[in-house]
Amino acid sequence: MKDSTFSVQINGQEYTAAPGQTILEVAQSNESYIPSVCYHPNLGTIQTCDTCFVNANGQLVRACATKAEAGMKIDSLSKPVKDAQYEAMSRILKNHELYCTVCDNNNGNCVVHNTAEYLEIEHQAYAFEAKPYPPDTSHPFYRYEPDQCILCGRCVEACQDLQVNETLTIDWTREAPRVIWDNDVPIDESSCVSCGHCVTVCPCNALMEKSMLGEAGFITGIPPKLLEPMIDLTKEIEPGYKEIFAISEVEAAMRKSRIKRTKTVCTYCGVGCSFEIWTKDRHILKVEPQEHAPANGISTCVKGKWGWDFVNSEERLTKPLIRHGDEFTEATWEEALQLIASKLTEIKEEHGSDSIGYIASSKCSNEENFLFQKLARAVMGTNNVDNCSRYCQSPATAGLLRTVGMGGDSGTIRDIEASDLVITIGANPAESHPVLATRVKRAHKLHGQKLIVVDLRENELAERADLFVHPKPSTDLIWISAVTKYIFDQGWEDKEFLNTRVNGLDQFKKSLEKFTLEYAVETTGVSRDEIIKMATMIHEVNSVCILWAMGITQHSGATDASTAISNLLLVTGNYGRPGTGAYPLRGHNNVQGACDFGTMPAWLPGYEPIQDDQARARYEAAWGVTLPSEPGMNNHQMVEGIDKGKLKALYLFGEDMAVVDSNINFVDSSFEKLDFFVVQDVFFSKTAQFADVVLPAAPSLEKDGTFVNTERRIQRFYQVFEPMGESKPDWQIFQEVANALGEDWHYEHPSEIMAEAASLAPLFAGVSYERLEGFNSQVWPVTKDGTDSPLLYTEKFAFPDGKARLIPVDWTKPFITGEEYDLHLNNGRLLEHFHEGNLTYRSEGLTHKVPDPWLEISLEEAKKRGIEDGALVRLTSPYGQVKVRAIVTDRVTGNELYLTMNTREDDEMVNRLTSSHHDYITHTPSYKEMSVKMEILEDKGESPLPKVNHRFGNRIPQISVRVEEKWKREDFTSISDLFQIGGDEFGEGNQAN
Amino acid sequence: MAKAIKQIKRIFPTEEELQSKTVNEMLSTLAENREAITTLIQIVNQLHDLGLLKVVNGMLDNLSDVGEIAIQQINQPSMHNTIKNGMNAFKFIGSIPPELLQTFMGGMSNGLEKASQSLNENEKTSLWKLGNSIRTPESKAALSTMFNFLEGMGEVFIQKKEGQQGGEQRWNNESLKSRV
């Protein structure tokens, strides 16, 4: 690549350029400044603002839209060029009043302010004209002020082509153009998913976070009655903008001392978005994403951008609680710790180390998980430690460990973006991994990426897919194997790859014999054409990524189905190259890290088996103890163990198991049987109701630490606030518990815990807080010198001989509920809430968008049963009942239902209905294998989903902002044309030759 | 057996406990800053004696209304001029090189002295003598400086006139030249 670079001259300086780069990109990558307002590195060229005009080889051109050429001479500073830029900026200011000092966006990063200042705008060339539209303040989180809108179209570009929600457009046909939502409806009633992209990219104050308004500046809280005449006065005097800028810069500098900007990592899914969070005391001003954030750039979703109110909720736990009879009473930390130490010691002495279980949190940090497994193993002498990956991706991890050798995504989001063909199976990334989904949607919309979606529901990606396939529930292994067999039958397998890099081919091929097209069509309901089409699409492209989630893993044969996916990728050579690989999408912010750092019954940190004597010896030497060598109980076995009287006590943190485990009626009754139960959480959760001691924990914004996202990317987050009340970071609590149990731990900071983990687990040898400073990240495995591994298996697979393994697998029949249960029950997360909503329901805005859970029922089933939107129904399974309101929708078909899980009400929780059946290898519950019967309590009622929800909106898809329509307007004169007109007026031809 | 319970008995400090805690904290702050606080009280006393505190109190009570009246008063054409002129005056002073101003001011003060001398002497000056005195190097220097000053002023006046006629298109001509 390096050979093909060439050099250009900008203002007499030589710069290196790469093919395909625009002039503006060359300038920016060499830190040479060319003004630009509408251009944004994450969005690309928009061409609306005209401030980037330069003279390139004698032509007046837009730097953002003109490709650099070898030897090009570019001038951005000469008088004529600056005059053209000045004219462009003057046009912008016709749409924008400069009252910077009293503007909440005056924080040193306002693009309009900074560009106007650079161009030395002194006076308004064209008088400011207010637009005939009032501000739109209907949305709970942000507002649009048309009067300040410069019509640059950044927001439209972000909505159309980066988030690809396709809500915003600019209506260029009006006398006064403006940004509109859907078909010009109030923002709150549009298809807007509240991802915040538009607000983040707005180069001025037209789109602003409501949490900023009147809060960010020193005098921006002035009431309008006073503010307006003050603006008038400033305009009237008009001392020249230079003076205004001087004052506003002083004010912006003053703001810096009271607005704290802290880098953090989002805790709402496994994508691992990182951003700055701006705070003033405990008030959250806004979430400010950064271009250089490795996983997300400037992208966020509704929860990451807006969902942090829970941190300041009055319902936070702020003191330890101890159960006394039928009530909890507040206690001191000393009392709580003493009680925990004495009870655990007592139970350990009486019933043995293995009579106590430890359940870790995928929401907490790597350091906290590391310390918790150390507490369980080294202090309490048991391997009974597990985390909630048992509820989701354990089967995927197992499937990958046995085929390619590492239990994580095989590449990064960049590979998913770059892939020729993305296949999602049993996943709904647009809601569960929103920012990752935007990358797929963008590649599909703009760059010709192909998309196959296999799911029971026609989710958003399915609507956009080239091929949407709807198999019968729980039959994925069959059609995947049939596709694989068909590829072999056609001779389309990657022979070279199989020969040189894969073991077990013959035996595997033999195992496929039963998966004929006929068999597959009959058992899966997928048509012959669809199977052939999938095989053909895979065959025709150069790179394939397969993404999957709970639709695969929450089944009786989940590990085998995950294995089948990996087998298919191996057969087609789709590993180890950019744009290829297996991507089990991690659901929680640190479910990957919890597993990586050892809160698993059979694994030490870094996936070394607990039975491995050598590995264990390393830890034993470091910790000065003998570790138990046999794998402990997993979550599922622990609950069973309580029921059977084997497990007497449980220490759980950051996991609402009484809501999210399957068959919770059984889980609840088990919890009741515990002799002693410690629950550590930010809120008084459902699970905490069963506890004997409740410890108040501090969330991510109140501590330091690291998380690992779905890409295996380790990222640091920094403390924003002091812990509320007497709550403490989880790692401090573990240390205090360990010390109450007689240890002598003295970690001062999580970095010391990471250093210890890195020194013991070879997988993380080169991980350190210094290398993770700020927005830096490391993708494991990380070698001692700090080299990380974004793309796995480029040279060898993670087995001793470096070769992957094809593993023959067979279909496991799903759990059959029984004939009277005539409706299939599917369930899952949704965009606006995280799980049961313990955190997200503390946000008024999120609750406004989605107040309640709902049941999706198909048009045909609703018709058959005579029910409408809002009907109240009771669902019954052999394990329990729920009472919920329904929505009739074509997202589901036939007798398949879908129940969302965002509820904290006992009689609405989907896991009242699910069973304890599980994947036969990993014990992950078969959440997706349940049928129910329905009883109608009210045949209609108020819809559980309000009309202000994006699902009722009306998208307006288009590419970018359609700047050509602006150029066609009668009142538009192109700046380069103006150039010519001017020439004629002055009686000189502008043609040099 | 531990059934799920929701009842939490919170121990809230009583009103008295909270108050005495706050009072204690305040007392220790006062003790730590004894000198500053005593001075502050003296100042407050003096302001009170002057009746100023009442004025401020009244303004703060009606801050929004007072602010509105004030801004209305400021938002008048004459005030606009005052402010603009004020700012221009500042700009003007800022634009003069200090050495130059010093020379001029020196000249001015010397001139004033001479002028006042002649006033005091009350001597009648004949036209002839006046004509002769113009020939002195001092008078010549002063007069030619004065003429140069007038010329410079005139230049600005003429520029301004032209600027009003064709200012907006000015750059076209120049940029055109650069292209050719």
PDB file of N, CA, C and O in Angstrom, chain A residues 833-877:
ATOM      1  N   HIS A 833     -34.787  -0.688  26.560  1.00  0.00           N
ATOM      2  CA  HIS A 833     -34.494  -1.071  27.940  1.00  0.00           C
ATOM      3  C   HIS A 833     -33.421  -2.138  28.001  1.00  0.00           C
ATOM      4  O   HIS A 833     -33.308  -2.975  27.112  1.00  0.00           O
ATOM      5  N   PHE A 834     -32.669  -2.090  29.098  1.00  0.00           N
ATOM      6  CA  PHE A 834     -31.668  -3.113  29.317  1.00  0.00           C
ATOM      7  C   PHE A 834     -32.304  -4.180  30.200  1.00  0.00           C
ATOM      8  O   PHE A 834     -32.582  -3.935  31.377  1.00  0.00           O
ATOM      9  N   HIS A 835     -32.538  -5.344  29.592  1.00  0.00           N
ATOM     10  CA  HIS A 835     -33.104  -6.459  30.354  1.00  0.00           C
ATOM     11  C   HIS A 835     -34.394  -6.076  31.061  1.00  0.00           C
ATOM     12  O   HIS A 835     -35.263  -5.500  30.453  1.00  0.00           O
ATOM     13  N   GLU A 836     -34.436  -6.395  32.368  1.00  0.00           N
ATOM     14  CA  GLU A 836     -35.676  -6.166  33.104  1.00  0.00           C
ATOM     15  C   GLU A 836     -35.925  -4.681  33.343  1.00  0.00           C
ATOM     16  O   GLU A 836     -37.008  -4.310  33.757  1.00  0.00           O
ATOM     17  N   GLY A 837     -34.910  -3.834  33.103  1.00  0.00           N
ATOM     18  CA  GLY A 837     -35.112  -2.388  33.232  1.00  0.00           C
ATOM     19  C   GLY A 837     -34.745  -1.808  34.587  1.00  0.00           C
ATOM     20  O   GLY A 837     -35.128  -0.688  34.908  1.00  0.00           O
ATOM     21  N   ASN A 838     -33.997  -2.556  35.396  1.00  0.00           N
ATOM     22  CA  ASN A 838     -33.564  -2.038  36.701  1.00  0.00           C
ATOM     23  C   ASN A 838     -32.862  -0.700  36.583  1.00  0.00           C
ATOM     24  O   ASN A 838     -32.959   0.143  37.455  1.00  0.00           O
ATOM     25  N   LEU A 839     -32.131  -0.514  35.484  1.00  0.00           N
ATOM     26  CA  LEU A 839     -31.417   0.746  35.279  1.00  0.00           C
ATOM     27  C   LEU A 839     -32.232   1.698  34.413  1.00  0.00           C
ATOM     28  O   LEU A 839     -32.393   2.867  34.729  1.00  0.00           O
ATOM     29  N   THR A 840     -32.751   1.173  33.295  1.00  0.00           N
ATOM     30  CA  THR A 840     -33.336   2.062  32.286  1.00  0.00           C
ATOM     31  C   THR A 840     -34.703   2.622  32.685  1.00  0.00           C
ATOM     32  O   THR A 840     -35.082   3.684  32.209  1.00  0.00           O
ATOM     33  N   TYR A 841     -35.437   1.928  33.536  1.00  0.00           N
ATOM     34  CA  TYR A 841     -36.716   2.503  33.973  1.00  0.00           C
ATOM     35  C   TYR A 841     -36.530   3.701  34.902  1.00  0.00           C
ATOM     36  O   TYR A 841     -37.491   4.384  35.238  1.00  0.00           O
ATOM     37  N   ARG A 842     -35.270   3.963  35.341  1.00  0.00           N
ATOM     38  CA  ARG A 842     -35.039   5.150  36.178  1.00  0.00           C
ATOM     39  C   ARG A 842     -34.951   6.390  35.304  1.00  0.00           C
ATOM     40  O   ARG A 842     -34.776   7.489  35.807  1.00  0.00           O
ATOM     41  N   SER A 843     -34.983   6.218  33.993  1.00  0.00           N
ATOM     42  CA  SER A 843     -34.954   7.361  33.084  1.00  0.00           C
ATOM     43  C   SER A 843     -36.375   7.681  32.639  1.00  0.00           C
ATOM     44  O   SER A 843     -37.060   6.844  32.051  1.00  0.00           O
ATOM     45  N   GLU A 844     -36.776   8.903  32.930  1.00  0.00           N
ATOM     46  CA  GLU A 844     -38.134   9.322  32.583  1.00  0.00           C
ATOM     47  C   GLU A 844     -38.366   9.227  31.076  1.00  0.00           C
ATOM     48  O   GLU A 844     -39.408   8.770  30.629  1.00  0.00           O
ATOM     49  N   GLY A 845     -37.364   9.636  30.306  1.00  0.00           N
ATOM     50  CA  GLY A 845     -37.495   9.650  28.852  1.00  0.00           C
ATOM     51  C   GLY A 845     -37.636   8.253  28.273  1.00  0.00           C
ATOM     52  O   GLY A 845     -38.448   8.016  27.371  1.00  0.00           O
ATOM     53  N   LEU A 846     -36.841   7.319  28.757  1.00  0.00           N
ATOM     54  CA  LEU A 846     -36.925   5.943  28.255  1.00  0.00           C
ATOM     55  C   LEU A 846     -38.272   5.330  28.638  1.00  0.00           C
ATOM     56  O   LEU A 846     -38.892   4.610  27.850  1.00  0.00           O
ATOM     57  N   THR A 847     -38.724   5.630  29.834  1.00  0.00           N
ATOM     58  CA  THR A 847     -40.017   5.102  30.281  1.00  0.00           C
ATOM     59  C   THR A 847     -41.152   5.709  29.453  1.00  0.00           C
ATOM     60  O   THR A 847     -42.142   5.040  29.155  1.00  0.00           O
ATOM     61  N   HIS A 848     -40.986   6.961  29.080  1.00  0.00           N
ATOM     62  CA  HIS A 848     -41.972   7.624  28.213  1.00  0.00           C
ATOM     63  C   HIS A 848     -42.062   6.895  26.859  1.00  0.00           C
ATOM     64  O   HIS A 848     -43.148   6.684  26.330  1.00  0.00           O
ATOM     65  N   LYS A 849     -40.920   6.473  26.337  1.00  0.00           N
ATOM     66  CA  LYS A 849     -40.916   5.792  25.041  1.00  0.00           C
ATOM     67  C   LYS A 849     -41.450   4.369  25.165  1.00  0.00           C
ATOM     68  O   LYS A 849     -42.175   3.893  24.283  1.00  0.00           O
ATOM     69  N   VAL A 850     -41.047   3.659  26.195  1.00  0.00           N
ATOM     70  CA  VAL A 850     -41.517   2.281  26.406  1.00  0.00           C
ATOM     71  C   VAL A 850     -41.849   2.079  27.888  1.00  0.00           C
ATOM     72  O   VAL A 850     -40.972   1.791  28.694  1.00  0.00           O
ATOM     73  N   PRO A 851     -43.108   2.235  28.244  1.00  0.00           N
ATOM     74  CA  PRO A 851     -43.459   2.106  29.654  1.00  0.00           C
ATOM     75  C   PRO A 851     -43.645   0.658  30.127  1.00  0.00           C
ATOM     76  O   PRO A 851     -43.479   0.372  31.307  1.00  0.00           O
ATOM     77  N   ASP A 852     -43.996  -0.238  29.211  1.00  0.00           N
ATOM     78  CA  ASP A 852     -44.409  -1.582  29.636  1.00  0.00           C
ATOM     79  C   ASP A 852     -43.882  -2.651  28.680  1.00  0.00           C
ATOM     80  O   ASP A 852     -43.571  -2.361  27.538  1.00  0.00           O
ATOM     81  N   PRO A 853     -43.854  -3.886  29.149  1.00  0.00           N
ATOM     82  CA  PRO A 853     -43.556  -4.987  28.225  1.00  0.00           C
ATOM     83  C   PRO A 853     -44.776  -5.235  27.332  1.00  0.00           C
ATOM     84  O   PRO A 853     -45.855  -4.707  27.599  1.00  0.00           O
ATOM     85  N   TRP A 854     -44.596  -6.006  26.268  1.00  0.00           N
ATOM     86  CA  TRP A 854     -45.744  -6.346  25.443  1.00  0.00           C
ATOM     87  C   TRP A 854     -45.561  -7.711  24.808  1.00  0.00           C
ATOM     88  O   TRP A 854     -44.450  -8.222  24.702  1.00  0.00           O
ATOM     89  N   LEU A 855     -46.681  -8.247  24.399  1.00  0.00           N
ATOM     90  CA  LEU A 855     -46.688  -9.541  23.733  1.00  0.00           C
ATOM     91  C   LEU A 855     -47.002  -9.305  22.264  1.00  0.00           C
ATOM     92  O   LEU A 855     -48.025  -8.697  21.938  1.00  0.00           O
ATOM     93  N   GLU A 856     -46.145  -9.803  21.383  1.00  0.00           N
ATOM     94  CA  GLU A 856     -46.435  -9.671  19.951  1.00  0.00           C
ATOM     95  C   GLU A 856     -47.203 -10.896  19.484  1.00  0.00           C
ATOM     96  O   GLU A 856     -46.807 -12.029  19.771  1.00  0.00           O
ATOM     97  N   ILE A 857     -48.276 -10.620  18.767  1.00  0.00           N
ATOM     98  CA  ILE A 857     -49.120 -11.707  18.262  1.00  0.00           C
ATOM     99  C   ILE A 857     -49.401 -11.444  16.787  1.00  0.00           C
ATOM    100  O   ILE A 857     -49.535 -10.281  16.375  1.00  0.00           O
ATOM    101  N   SER A 858     -49.425 -12.499  15.990  1.00  0.00           N
ATOM    102  CA  SER A 858     -49.535 -12.309  14.541  1.00  0.00           C
ATOM    103  C   SER A 858     -50.944 -11.876  14.146  1.00  0.00           C
ATOM    104  O   SER A 858     -51.911 -12.077  14.887  1.00  0.00           O
ATOM    105  N   LEU A 859     -51.047 -11.322  12.946  1.00  0.00           N
ATOM    106  CA  LEU A 859     -52.343 -10.861  12.452  1.00  0.00           C
ATOM    107  C   LEU A 859     -53.332 -12.017  12.390  1.00  0.00           C
ATOM    108  O   LEU A 859     -54.479 -11.915  12.836  1.00  0.00           O
ATOM    109  N   GLU A 860     -52.835 -13.169  11.848  1.00  0.00           N
ATOM    110  CA  GLU A 860     -53.769 -14.285  11.678  1.00  0.00           C
ATOM    111  C   GLU A 860     -54.225 -14.859  13.014  1.00  0.00           C
ATOM    112  O   GLU A 860     -55.405 -15.162  13.203  1.00  0.00           O
ATOM    113  N   GLU A 861     -53.291 -14.937  13.976  1.00  0.00           N
ATOM    114  CA  GLU A 861     -53.657 -15.495  15.281  1.00  0.00           C
ATOM    115  C   GLU A 861     -54.625 -14.552  16.007  1.00  0.00           C
ATOM    116  O   GLU A 861     -55.586 -14.995  16.640  1.00  0.00           O
ATOM    117  N   ALA A 862     -54.367 -13.250  15.882  1.00  0.00           N
ATOM    118  CA  ALA A 862     -55.235 -12.267  16.536  1.00  0.00           C
ATOM    119  C   ALA A 862     -56.637 -12.326  15.961  1.00  0.00           C
ATOM    120  O   ALA A 862     -57.637 -12.262  16.685  1.00  0.00           O
ATOM    121  N   LYS A 863     -56.697 -12.498  14.638  1.00  0.00           N
ATOM    122  CA  LYS A 863     -57.994 -12.559  13.977  1.00  0.00           C
ATOM    123  C   LYS A 863     -58.749 -13.800  14.437  1.00  0.00           C
ATOM    124  O   LYS A 863     -59.937 -13.754  14.768  1.00  0.00           O
ATOM    125  N   LYS A 864     -57.999 -14.894  14.463  1.00  0.00           N
ATOM    126  CA  LYS A 864     -58.591 -16.166  14.863  1.00  0.00           C
ATOM    127  C   LYS A 864     -59.184 -16.083  16.269  1.00  0.00           C
ATOM    128  O   LYS A 864     -60.241 -16.617  16.564  1.00  0.00           O
ATOM    129  N   ARG A 865     -58.480 -15.360  17.137  1.00  0.00           N
ATOM    130  CA  ARG A 865     -58.909 -15.319  18.536  1.00  0.00           C
ATOM    131  C   ARG A 865     -59.727 -14.072  18.853  1.00  0.00           C
ATOM    132  O   ARG A 865     -60.145 -13.872  20.001  1.00  0.00           O
ATOM    133  N   GLY A 866     -59.915 -13.226  17.835  1.00  0.00           N
ATOM    134  CA  GLY A 866     -60.753 -12.046  18.023  1.00  0.00           C
ATOM    135  C   GLY A 866     -60.172 -11.037  18.995  1.00  0.00           C
ATOM    136  O   GLY A 866     -60.897 -10.482  19.826  1.00  0.00           O
ATOM    137  N   ILE A 867     -58.874 -10.809  18.921  1.00  0.00           N
ATOM    138  CA  ILE A 867     -58.312  -9.797  19.819  1.00  0.00           C
ATOM    139  C   ILE A 867     -57.632  -8.682  19.040  1.00  0.00           C
ATOM    140  O   ILE A 867     -57.255  -8.844  17.889  1.00  0.00           O
ATOM    141  N   GLU A 868     -57.507  -7.542  19.708  1.00  0.00           N
ATOM    142  CA  GLU A 868     -56.913  -6.359  19.092  1.00  0.00           C
ATOM    143  C   GLU A 868     -55.773  -5.842  19.951  1.00  0.00           C
ATOM    144  O   GLU A 868     -55.552  -6.336  21.058  1.00  0.00           O
ATOM    145  N   ASP A 869     -55.114  -4.808  19.440  1.00  0.00           N
ATOM    146  CA  ASP A 869     -54.058  -4.143  20.220  1.00  0.00           C
ATOM    147  C   ASP A 869     -54.575  -3.840  21.626  1.00  0.00           C
ATOM    148  O   ASP A 869     -55.686  -3.352  21.801  1.00  0.00           O
ATOM    149  N   GLY A 870     -53.729  -4.081  22.602  1.00  0.00           N
ATOM    150  CA  GLY A 870     -54.097  -3.745  23.976  1.00  0.00           C
ATOM    151  C   GLY A 870     -54.859  -4.851  24.706  1.00  0.00           C
ATOM    152  O   GLY A 870     -55.158  -4.714  25.896  1.00  0.00           O
ATOM    153  N   ALA A 871     -55.179  -5.923  24.012  1.00  0.00           N
ATOM    154  CA  ALA A 871     -55.889  -7.034  24.669  1.00  0.00           C
ATOM    155  C   ALA A 871     -55.052  -7.556  25.833  1.00  0.00           C
ATOM    156  O   ALA A 871     -53.829  -7.630  25.749  1.00  0.00           O
ATOM    157  N   LEU A 872     -55.741  -7.910  26.924  1.00  0.00           N
ATOM    158  CA  LEU A 872     -55.037  -8.459  28.088  1.00  0.00           C
ATOM    159  C   LEU A 872     -55.186  -9.979  28.051  1.00  0.00           C
ATOM    160  O   LEU A 872     -56.303 -10.496  27.992  1.00  0.00           O
ATOM    161  N   VAL A 873     -54.035 -10.663  28.041  1.00  0.00           N
ATOM    162  CA  VAL A 873     -54.120 -12.124  27.953  1.00  0.00           C
ATOM    163  C   VAL A 873     -53.295 -12.771  29.065  1.00  0.00           C
ATOM    164  O   VAL A 873     -52.348 -12.168  29.585  1.00  0.00           O
ATOM    165  N   ARG A 874     -53.707 -13.987  29.412  1.00  0.00           N
ATOM    166  CA  ARG A 874     -52.903 -14.758  30.344  1.00  0.00           C
ATOM    167  C   ARG A 874     -52.254 -15.891  29.576  1.00  0.00           C
ATOM    168  O   ARG A 874     -52.920 -16.622  28.839  1.00  0.00           O
ATOM    169  N   LEU A 875     -50.934 -16.010  29.713  1.00  0.00           N
ATOM    170  CA  LEU A 875     -50.216 -17.108  29.082  1.00  0.00           C
ATOM    171  C   LEU A 875     -49.864 -18.121  30.168  1.00  0.00           C
ATOM    172  O   LEU A 875     -49.431 -17.744  31.258  1.00  0.00           O
ATOM    173  N   THR A 876     -50.053 -19.384  29.832  1.00  0.00           N
ATOM    174  CA  THR A 876     -49.747 -20.427  30.804  1.00  0.00           C
ATOM    175  C   THR A 876     -48.849 -21.467  30.165  1.00  0.00           C
ATOM    176  O   THR A 876     -49.103 -21.920  29.046  1.00  0.00           O
ATOM    177  N   SER A 877     -47.776 -21.807  30.879  1.00  0.00           N
ATOM    178  CA  SER A 877     -46.920 -22.922  30.475  1.00  0.00           C
ATOM    179  C   SER A 877     -46.944 -23.919  31.626  1.00  0.00           C
ATOM    180  O   SER A 877     -47.521 -23.630  32.678  1.00  0.00           O
TER     181      SER A 877
END
